[in-house]
PDB file of C-alpha atoms in Angstrom:
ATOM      1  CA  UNK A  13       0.000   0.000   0.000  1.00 88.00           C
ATOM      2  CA  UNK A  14       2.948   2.522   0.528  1.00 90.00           C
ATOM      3  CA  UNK A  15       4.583   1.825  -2.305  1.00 91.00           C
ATOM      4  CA  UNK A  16       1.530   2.077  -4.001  1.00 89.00           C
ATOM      5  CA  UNK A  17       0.282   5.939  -2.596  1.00 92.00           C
ATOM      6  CA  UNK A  18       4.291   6.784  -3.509  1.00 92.00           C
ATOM      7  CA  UNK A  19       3.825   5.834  -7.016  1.00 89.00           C
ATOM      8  CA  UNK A  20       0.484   7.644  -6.850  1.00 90.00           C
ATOM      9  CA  UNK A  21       2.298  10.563  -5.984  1.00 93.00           C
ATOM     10  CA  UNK A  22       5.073  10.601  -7.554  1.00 91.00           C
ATOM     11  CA  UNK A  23       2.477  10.885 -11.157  1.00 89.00           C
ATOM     12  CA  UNK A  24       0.216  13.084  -9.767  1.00 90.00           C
ATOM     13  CA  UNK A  25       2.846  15.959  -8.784  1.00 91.00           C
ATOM     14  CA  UNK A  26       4.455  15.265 -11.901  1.00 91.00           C
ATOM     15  CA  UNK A  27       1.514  16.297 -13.380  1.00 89.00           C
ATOM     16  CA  UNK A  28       1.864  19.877 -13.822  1.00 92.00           C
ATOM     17  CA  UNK A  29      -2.007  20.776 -15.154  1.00 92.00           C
ATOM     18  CA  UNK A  30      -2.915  18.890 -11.302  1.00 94.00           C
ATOM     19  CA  UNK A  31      -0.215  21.393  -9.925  1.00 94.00           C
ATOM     20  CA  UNK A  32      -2.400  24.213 -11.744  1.00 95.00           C
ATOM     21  CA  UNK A  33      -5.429  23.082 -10.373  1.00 95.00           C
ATOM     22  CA  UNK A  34      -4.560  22.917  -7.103  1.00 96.00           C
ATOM     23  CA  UNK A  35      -3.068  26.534  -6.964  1.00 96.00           C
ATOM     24  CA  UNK A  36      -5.763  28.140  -8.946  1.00 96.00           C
ATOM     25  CA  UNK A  37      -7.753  26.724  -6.162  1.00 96.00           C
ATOM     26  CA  UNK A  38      -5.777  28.201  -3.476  1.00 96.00           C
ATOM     27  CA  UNK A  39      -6.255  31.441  -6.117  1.00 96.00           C
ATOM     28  CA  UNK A  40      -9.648  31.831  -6.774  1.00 95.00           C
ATOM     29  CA  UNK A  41     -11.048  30.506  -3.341  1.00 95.00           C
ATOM     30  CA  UNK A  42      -9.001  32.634  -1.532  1.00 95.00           C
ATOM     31  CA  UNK A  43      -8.887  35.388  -4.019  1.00 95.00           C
ATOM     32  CA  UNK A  44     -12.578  35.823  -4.506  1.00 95.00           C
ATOM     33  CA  UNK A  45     -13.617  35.279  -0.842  1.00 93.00           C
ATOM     34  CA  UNK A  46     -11.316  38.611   0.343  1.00 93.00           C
ATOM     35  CA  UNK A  47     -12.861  40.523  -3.057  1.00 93.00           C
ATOM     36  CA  UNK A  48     -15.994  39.665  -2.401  1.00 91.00           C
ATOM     37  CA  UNK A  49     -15.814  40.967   1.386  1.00 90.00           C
ATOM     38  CA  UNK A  50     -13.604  44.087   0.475  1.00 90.00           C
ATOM     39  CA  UNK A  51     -16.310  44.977  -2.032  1.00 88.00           C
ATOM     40  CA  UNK A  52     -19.220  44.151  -0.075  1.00 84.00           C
ATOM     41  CA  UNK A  53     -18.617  42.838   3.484  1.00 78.00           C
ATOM     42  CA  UNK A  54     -18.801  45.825   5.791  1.00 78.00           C
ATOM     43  CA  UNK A  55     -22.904  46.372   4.413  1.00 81.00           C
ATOM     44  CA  UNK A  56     -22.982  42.662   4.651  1.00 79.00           C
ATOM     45  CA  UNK A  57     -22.043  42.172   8.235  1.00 75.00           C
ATOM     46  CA  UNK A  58     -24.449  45.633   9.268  1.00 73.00           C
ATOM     47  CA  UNK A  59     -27.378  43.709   7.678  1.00 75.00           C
ATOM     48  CA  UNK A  60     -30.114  41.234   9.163  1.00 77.00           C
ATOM     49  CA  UNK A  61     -29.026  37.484   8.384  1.00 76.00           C
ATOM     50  CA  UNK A  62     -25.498  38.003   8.025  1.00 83.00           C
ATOM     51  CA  UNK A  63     -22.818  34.541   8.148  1.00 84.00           C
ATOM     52  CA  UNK A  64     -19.730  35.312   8.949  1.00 85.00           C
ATOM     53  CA  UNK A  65     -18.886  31.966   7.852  1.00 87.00           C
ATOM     54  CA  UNK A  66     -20.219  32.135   4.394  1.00 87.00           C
ATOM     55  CA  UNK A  67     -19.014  35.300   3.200  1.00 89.00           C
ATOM     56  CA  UNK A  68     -15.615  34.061   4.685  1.00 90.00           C
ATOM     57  CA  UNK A  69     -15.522  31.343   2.458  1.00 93.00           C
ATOM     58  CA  UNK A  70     -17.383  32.703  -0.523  1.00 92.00           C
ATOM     59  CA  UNK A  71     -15.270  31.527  -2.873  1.00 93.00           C
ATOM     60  CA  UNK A  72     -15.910  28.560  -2.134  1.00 92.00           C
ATOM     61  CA  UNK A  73     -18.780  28.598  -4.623  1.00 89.00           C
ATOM     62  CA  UNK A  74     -16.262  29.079  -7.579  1.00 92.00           C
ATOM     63  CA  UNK A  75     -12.653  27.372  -6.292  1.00 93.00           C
ATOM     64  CA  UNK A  76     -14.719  23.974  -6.360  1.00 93.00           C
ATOM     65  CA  UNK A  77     -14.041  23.630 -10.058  1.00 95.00           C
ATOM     66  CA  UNK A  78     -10.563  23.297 -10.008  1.00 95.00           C
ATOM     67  CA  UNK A  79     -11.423  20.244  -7.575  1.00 96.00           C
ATOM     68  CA  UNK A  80     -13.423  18.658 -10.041  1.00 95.00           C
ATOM     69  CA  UNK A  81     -10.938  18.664 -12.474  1.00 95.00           C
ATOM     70  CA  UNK A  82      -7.960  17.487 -10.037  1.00 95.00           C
ATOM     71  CA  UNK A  83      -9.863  14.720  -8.919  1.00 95.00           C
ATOM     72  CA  UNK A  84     -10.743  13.480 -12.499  1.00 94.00           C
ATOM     73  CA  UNK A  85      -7.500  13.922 -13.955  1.00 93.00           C
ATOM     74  CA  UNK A  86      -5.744  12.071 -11.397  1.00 92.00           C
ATOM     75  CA  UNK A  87      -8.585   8.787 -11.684  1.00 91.00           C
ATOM     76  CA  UNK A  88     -10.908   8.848 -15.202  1.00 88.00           C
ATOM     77  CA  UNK A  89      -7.435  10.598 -16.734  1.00 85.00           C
ATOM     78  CA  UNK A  90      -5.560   7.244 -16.665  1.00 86.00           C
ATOM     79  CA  UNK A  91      -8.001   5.644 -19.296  1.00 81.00           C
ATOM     80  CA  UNK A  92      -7.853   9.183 -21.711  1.00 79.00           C
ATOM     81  CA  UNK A  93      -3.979   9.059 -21.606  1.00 80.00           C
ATOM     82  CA  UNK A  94      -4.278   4.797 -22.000  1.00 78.00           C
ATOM     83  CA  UNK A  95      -2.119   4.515 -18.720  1.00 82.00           C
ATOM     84  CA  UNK A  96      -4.245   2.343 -16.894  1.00 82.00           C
ATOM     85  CA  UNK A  97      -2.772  -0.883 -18.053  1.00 81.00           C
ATOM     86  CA  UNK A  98       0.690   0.502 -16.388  1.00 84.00           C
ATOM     87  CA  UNK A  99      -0.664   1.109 -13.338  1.00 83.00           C
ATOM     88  CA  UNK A 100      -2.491  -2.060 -13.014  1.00 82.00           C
ATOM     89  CA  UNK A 101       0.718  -3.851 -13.742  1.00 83.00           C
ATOM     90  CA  UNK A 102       2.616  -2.219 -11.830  1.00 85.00           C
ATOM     91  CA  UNK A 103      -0.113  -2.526  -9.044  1.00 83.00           C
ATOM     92  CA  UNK A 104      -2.080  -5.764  -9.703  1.00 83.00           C
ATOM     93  CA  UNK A 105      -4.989  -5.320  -6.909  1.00 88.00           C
ATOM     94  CA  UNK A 106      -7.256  -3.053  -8.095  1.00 87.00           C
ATOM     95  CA  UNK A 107      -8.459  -2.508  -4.377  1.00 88.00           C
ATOM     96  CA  UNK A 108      -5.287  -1.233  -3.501  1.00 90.00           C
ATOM     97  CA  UNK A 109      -4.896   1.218  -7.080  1.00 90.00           C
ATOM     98  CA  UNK A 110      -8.018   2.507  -6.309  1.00 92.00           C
ATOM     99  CA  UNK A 111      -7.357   3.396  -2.376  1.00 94.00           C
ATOM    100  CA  UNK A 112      -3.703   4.471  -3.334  1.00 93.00           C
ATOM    101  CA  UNK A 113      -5.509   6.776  -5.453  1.00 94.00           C
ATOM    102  CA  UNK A 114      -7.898   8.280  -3.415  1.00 95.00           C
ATOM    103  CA  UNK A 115      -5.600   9.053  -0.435  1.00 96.00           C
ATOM    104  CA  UNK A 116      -2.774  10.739  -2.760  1.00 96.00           C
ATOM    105  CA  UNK A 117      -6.174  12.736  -4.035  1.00 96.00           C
ATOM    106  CA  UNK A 118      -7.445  13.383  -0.787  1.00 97.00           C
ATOM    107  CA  UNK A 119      -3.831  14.520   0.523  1.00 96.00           C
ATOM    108  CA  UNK A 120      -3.433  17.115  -2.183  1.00 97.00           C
ATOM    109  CA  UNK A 121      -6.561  18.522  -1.945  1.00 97.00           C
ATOM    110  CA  UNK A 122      -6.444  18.521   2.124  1.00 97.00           C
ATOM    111  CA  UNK A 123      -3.275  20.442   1.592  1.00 97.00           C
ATOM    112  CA  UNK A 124      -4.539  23.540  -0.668  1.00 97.00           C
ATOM    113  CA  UNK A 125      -8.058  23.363   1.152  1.00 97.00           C
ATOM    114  CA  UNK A 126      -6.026  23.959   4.214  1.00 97.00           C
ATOM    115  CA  UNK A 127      -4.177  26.969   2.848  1.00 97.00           C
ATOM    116  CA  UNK A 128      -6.933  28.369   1.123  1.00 96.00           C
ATOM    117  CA  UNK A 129      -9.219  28.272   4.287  1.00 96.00           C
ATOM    118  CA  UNK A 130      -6.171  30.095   6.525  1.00 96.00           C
ATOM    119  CA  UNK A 131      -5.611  32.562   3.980  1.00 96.00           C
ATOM    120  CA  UNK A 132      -9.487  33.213   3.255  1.00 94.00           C
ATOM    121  CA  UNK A 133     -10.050  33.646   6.974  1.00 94.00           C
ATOM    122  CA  UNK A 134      -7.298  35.505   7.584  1.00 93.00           C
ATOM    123  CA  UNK A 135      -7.752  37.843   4.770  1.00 93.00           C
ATOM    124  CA  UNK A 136     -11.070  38.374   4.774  1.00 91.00           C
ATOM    125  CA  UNK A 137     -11.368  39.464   8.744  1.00 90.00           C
ATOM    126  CA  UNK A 138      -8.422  41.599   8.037  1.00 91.00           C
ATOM    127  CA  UNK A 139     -10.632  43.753   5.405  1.00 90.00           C
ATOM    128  CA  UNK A 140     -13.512  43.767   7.691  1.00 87.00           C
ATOM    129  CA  UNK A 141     -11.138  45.628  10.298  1.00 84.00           C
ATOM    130  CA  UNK A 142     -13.739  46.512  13.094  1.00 82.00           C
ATOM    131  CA  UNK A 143     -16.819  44.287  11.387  1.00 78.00           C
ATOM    132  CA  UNK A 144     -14.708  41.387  11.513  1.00 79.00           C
ATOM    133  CA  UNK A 145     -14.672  38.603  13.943  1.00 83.00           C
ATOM    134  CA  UNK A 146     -11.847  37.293  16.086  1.00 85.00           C
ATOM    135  CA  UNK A 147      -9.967  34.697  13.603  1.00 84.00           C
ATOM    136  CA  UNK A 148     -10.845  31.841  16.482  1.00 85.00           C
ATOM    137  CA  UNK A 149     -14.127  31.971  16.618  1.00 86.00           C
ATOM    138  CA  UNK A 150     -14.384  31.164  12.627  1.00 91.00           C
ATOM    139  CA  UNK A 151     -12.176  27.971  13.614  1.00 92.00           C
ATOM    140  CA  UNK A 152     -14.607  25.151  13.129  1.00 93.00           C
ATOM    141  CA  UNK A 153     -16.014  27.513   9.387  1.00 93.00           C
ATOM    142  CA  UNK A 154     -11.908  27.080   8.734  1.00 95.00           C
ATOM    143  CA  UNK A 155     -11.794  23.365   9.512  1.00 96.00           C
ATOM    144  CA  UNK A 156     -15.145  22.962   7.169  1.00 95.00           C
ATOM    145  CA  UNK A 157     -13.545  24.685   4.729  1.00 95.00           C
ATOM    146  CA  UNK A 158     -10.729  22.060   4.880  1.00 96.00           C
ATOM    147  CA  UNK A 159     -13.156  19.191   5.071  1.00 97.00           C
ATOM    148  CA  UNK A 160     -15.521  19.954   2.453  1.00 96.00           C
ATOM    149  CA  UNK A 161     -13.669  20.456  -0.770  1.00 96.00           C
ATOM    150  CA  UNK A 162     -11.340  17.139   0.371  1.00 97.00           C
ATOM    151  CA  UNK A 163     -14.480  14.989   0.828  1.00 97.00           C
ATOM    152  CA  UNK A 164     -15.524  16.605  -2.616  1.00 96.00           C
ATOM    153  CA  UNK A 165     -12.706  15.576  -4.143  1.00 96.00           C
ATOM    154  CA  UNK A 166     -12.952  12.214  -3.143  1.00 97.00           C
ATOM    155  CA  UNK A 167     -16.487  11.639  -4.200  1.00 97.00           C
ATOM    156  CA  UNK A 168     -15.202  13.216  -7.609  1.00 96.00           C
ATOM    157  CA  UNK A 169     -12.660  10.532  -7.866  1.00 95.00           C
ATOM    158  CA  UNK A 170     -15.014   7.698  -6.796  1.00 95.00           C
ATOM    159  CA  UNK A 171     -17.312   9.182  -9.616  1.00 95.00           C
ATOM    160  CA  UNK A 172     -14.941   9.336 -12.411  1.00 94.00           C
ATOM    161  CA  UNK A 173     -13.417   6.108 -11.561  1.00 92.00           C
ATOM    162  CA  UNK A 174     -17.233   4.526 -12.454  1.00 93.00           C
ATOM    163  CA  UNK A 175     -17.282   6.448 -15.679  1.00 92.00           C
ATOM    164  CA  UNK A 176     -13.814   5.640 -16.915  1.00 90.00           C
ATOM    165  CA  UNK A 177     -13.920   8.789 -19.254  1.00 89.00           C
ATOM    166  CA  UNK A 178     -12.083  12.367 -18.246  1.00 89.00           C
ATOM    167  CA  UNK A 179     -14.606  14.277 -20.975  1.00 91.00           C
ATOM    168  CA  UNK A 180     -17.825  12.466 -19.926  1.00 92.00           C
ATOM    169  CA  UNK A 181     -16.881  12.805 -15.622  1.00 92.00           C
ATOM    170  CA  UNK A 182     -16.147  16.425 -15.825  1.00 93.00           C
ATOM    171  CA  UNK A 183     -19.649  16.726 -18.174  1.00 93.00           C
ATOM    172  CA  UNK A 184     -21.464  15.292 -15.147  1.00 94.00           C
ATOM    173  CA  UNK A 185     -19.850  16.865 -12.429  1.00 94.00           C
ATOM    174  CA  UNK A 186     -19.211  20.157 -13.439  1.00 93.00           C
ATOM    175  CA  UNK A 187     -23.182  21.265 -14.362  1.00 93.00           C
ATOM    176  CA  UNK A 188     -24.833  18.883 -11.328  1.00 92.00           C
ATOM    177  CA  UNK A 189     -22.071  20.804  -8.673  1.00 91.00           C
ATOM    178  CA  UNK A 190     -22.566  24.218  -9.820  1.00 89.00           C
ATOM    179  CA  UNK A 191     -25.879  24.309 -11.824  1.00 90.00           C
ATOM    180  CA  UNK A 192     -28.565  21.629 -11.051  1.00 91.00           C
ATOM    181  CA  UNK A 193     -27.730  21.310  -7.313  1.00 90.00           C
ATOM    182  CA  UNK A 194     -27.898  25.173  -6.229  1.00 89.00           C
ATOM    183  CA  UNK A 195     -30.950  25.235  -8.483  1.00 91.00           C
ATOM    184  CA  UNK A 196     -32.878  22.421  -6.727  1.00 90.00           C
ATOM    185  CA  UNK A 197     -32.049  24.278  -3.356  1.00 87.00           C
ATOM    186  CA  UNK A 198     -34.117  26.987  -4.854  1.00 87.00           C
ATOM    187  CA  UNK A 199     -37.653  25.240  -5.355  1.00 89.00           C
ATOM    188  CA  UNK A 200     -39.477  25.501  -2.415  1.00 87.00           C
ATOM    189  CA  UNK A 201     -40.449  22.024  -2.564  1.00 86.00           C
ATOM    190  CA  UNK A 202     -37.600  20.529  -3.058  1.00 89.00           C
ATOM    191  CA  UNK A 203     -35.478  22.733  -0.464  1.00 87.00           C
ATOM    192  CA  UNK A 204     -34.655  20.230   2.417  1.00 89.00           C
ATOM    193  CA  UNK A 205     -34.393  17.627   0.408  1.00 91.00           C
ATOM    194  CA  UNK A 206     -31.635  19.237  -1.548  1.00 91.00           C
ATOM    195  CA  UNK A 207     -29.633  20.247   1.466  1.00 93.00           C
ATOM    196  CA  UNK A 208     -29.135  16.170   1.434  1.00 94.00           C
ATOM    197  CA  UNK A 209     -26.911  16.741  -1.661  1.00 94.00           C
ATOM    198  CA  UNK A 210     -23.119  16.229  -1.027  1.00 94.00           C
ATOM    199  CA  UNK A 211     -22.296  19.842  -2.204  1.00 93.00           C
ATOM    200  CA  UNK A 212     -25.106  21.571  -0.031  1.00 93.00           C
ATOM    201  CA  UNK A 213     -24.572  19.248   3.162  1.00 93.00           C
ATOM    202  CA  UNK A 214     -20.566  20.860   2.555  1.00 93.00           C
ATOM    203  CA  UNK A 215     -21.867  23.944   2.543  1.00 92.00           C
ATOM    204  CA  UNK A 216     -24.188  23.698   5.572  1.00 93.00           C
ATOM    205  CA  UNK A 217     -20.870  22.759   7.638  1.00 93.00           C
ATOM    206  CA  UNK A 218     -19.396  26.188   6.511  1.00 93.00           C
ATOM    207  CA  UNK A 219     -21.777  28.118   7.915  1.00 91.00           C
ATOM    208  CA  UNK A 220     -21.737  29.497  11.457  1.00 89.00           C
ATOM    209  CA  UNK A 221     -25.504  29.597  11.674  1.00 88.00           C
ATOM    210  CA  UNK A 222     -28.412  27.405  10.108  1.00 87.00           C
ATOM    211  CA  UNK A 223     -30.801  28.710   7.951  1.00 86.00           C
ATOM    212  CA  UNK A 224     -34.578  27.484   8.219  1.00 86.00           C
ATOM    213  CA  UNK A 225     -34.201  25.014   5.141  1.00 87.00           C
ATOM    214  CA  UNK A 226     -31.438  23.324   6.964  1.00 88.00           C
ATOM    215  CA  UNK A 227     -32.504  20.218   8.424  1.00 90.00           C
ATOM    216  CA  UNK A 228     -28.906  19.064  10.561  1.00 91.00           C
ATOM    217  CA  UNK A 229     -26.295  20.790  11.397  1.00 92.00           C
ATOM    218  CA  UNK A 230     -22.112  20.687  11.016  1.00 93.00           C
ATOM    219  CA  UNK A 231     -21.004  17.789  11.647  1.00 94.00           C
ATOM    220  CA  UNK A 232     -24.052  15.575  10.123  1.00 95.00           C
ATOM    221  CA  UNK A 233     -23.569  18.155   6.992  1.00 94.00           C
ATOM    222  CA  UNK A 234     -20.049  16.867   6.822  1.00 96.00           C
ATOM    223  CA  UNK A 235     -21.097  12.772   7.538  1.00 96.00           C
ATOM    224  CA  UNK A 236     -23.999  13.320   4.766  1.00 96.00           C
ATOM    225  CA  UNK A 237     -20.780  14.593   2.402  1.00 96.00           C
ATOM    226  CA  UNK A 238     -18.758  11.968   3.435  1.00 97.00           C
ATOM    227  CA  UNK A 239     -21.066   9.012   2.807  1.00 97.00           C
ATOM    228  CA  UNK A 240     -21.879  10.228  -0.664  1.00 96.00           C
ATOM    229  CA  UNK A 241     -17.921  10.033  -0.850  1.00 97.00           C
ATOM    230  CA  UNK A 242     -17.409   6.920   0.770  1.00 97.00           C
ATOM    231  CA  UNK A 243     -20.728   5.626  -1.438  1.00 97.00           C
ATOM    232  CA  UNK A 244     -18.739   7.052  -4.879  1.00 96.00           C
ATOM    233  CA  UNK A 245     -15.595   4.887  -3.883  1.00 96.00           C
ATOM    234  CA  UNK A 246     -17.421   1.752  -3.573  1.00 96.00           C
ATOM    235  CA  UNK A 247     -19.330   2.116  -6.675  1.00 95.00           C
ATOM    236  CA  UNK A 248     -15.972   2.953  -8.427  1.00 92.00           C
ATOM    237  CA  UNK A 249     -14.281  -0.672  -6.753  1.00 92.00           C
ATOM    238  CA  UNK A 250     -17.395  -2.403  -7.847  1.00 93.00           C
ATOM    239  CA  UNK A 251     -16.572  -1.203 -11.643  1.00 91.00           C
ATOM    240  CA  UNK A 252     -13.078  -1.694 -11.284  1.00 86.00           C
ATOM    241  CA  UNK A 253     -13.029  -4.931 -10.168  1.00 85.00           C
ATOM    242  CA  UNK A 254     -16.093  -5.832 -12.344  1.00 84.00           C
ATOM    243  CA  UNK A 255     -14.862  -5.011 -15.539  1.00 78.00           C
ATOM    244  CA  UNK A 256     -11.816  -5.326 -17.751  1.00 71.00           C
ATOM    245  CA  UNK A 257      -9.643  -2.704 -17.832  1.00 62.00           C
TER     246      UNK A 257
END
């Protein structure tokens, strides 16, 4: 298994459009969030309903993107470049290819989440100057922040690992993650049962206070996230095992 996540890695940062990904992340999460509050925070933060949390992490919203496409490249990428068959040579037990790459995944992602959520926080209360809140008591907002786009990540990989194809995984993901999800949450109807969605459970866990639609809170927000990740990674050892590669 060690040698296994060290091969992983050693091809992923090798990778330099996965190095891009991950610091346009880091970019546009943390880039966006401070812009955002510099432009708008102070009439934000005077207003009824105001989040400290979600303006904090506002970019958010737009940084996921570059997880998508990390996450694919690094799983559904193998069959576009043909590169599979290598890796299941060199790594026979598809269990273990599969894990190896979901932890190296996981691990990179953990890594720029964590900067951009230190750097967001940091950044944004800094703008705020007397509006802002003490950077502790956004601490378990930060450690969301962390959470959420790593457990995205990994359901991305689980999902693109089922598909086998870079084009048709980023197709899928992209639109449901930034189109049909945030537009479900906006029919009535349909509003708590969207918050079950792995993006909007993440998001819930960012927040320092719940809105009416939100039926949990943190931590379940994050557990929701994570089973949809956890139920991604099966489904993509099912196919992997199941079929040839």
């Amino acid at each position: 298994m060690i040698a296994a996540v060290h091969a992983e890695w050693v091809k992923a940062t090798s990778l330099r459009p996965v190095l891009a990904g991950l610091l346009a992340y880091v970019v546009a999460a943390a880039g966006i969030s401070i812009g955002v509050v510099a432009a708008v925070g102070a009439e934000e933060a005077a207003g009824p309903g105001y989040d400290a949390g979600t303006i904090a992490f506002y970019g958010l919203n737009f940084a996921h993107v570059a997880v998508v496409v990390v996450a694919v490249l690094l799983t559904a990428g193998e069959y576009s470049r043909s590169t599979v068959h290598t890796s299941l040579l060199a790594v026979p037990r598809r269990g273990v290819l599969l894990l190896a790459k979901v932890v190296v995944v996981a691990g990179l992602v953990f890594a720029a989440a964590a900067v951009a959520a230190v750097v967001s926080v940091v950044g944004t209360q800094a703008v705020l100057g007397p509006a802002g809140l003490p950077v502790g008591d956004l601490t378990r907002s930060t450690v969301a922040a962390t959470l959420y786009p790593t457990l995205l990540a990994v359901l991305c990989a689980g999902v693109a690992m089922v598909l086998r194809d870079q084009a048709g995984a980023l197709t899928l993901l992209i639109p449901f993650f930034f189109l049909v999800s945030p537009l479900l949450e906006l029919v009535p109807v349909l509003q708590r049962a969207a918050v079950f969605l792995p993006d909007r459970a993440g998001a819930v866990a960012v927040r320092l206070h719940p809105r009416p639609v939100d039926v949990f809170g943190p931590l379940t927000g994050l557990a929701v996230l994570a089973l949809w990740a956890l139920a991604a990674v099966l489904a993509g050892w099912w196919v992997l095992r199941r079929r040839d590669a």
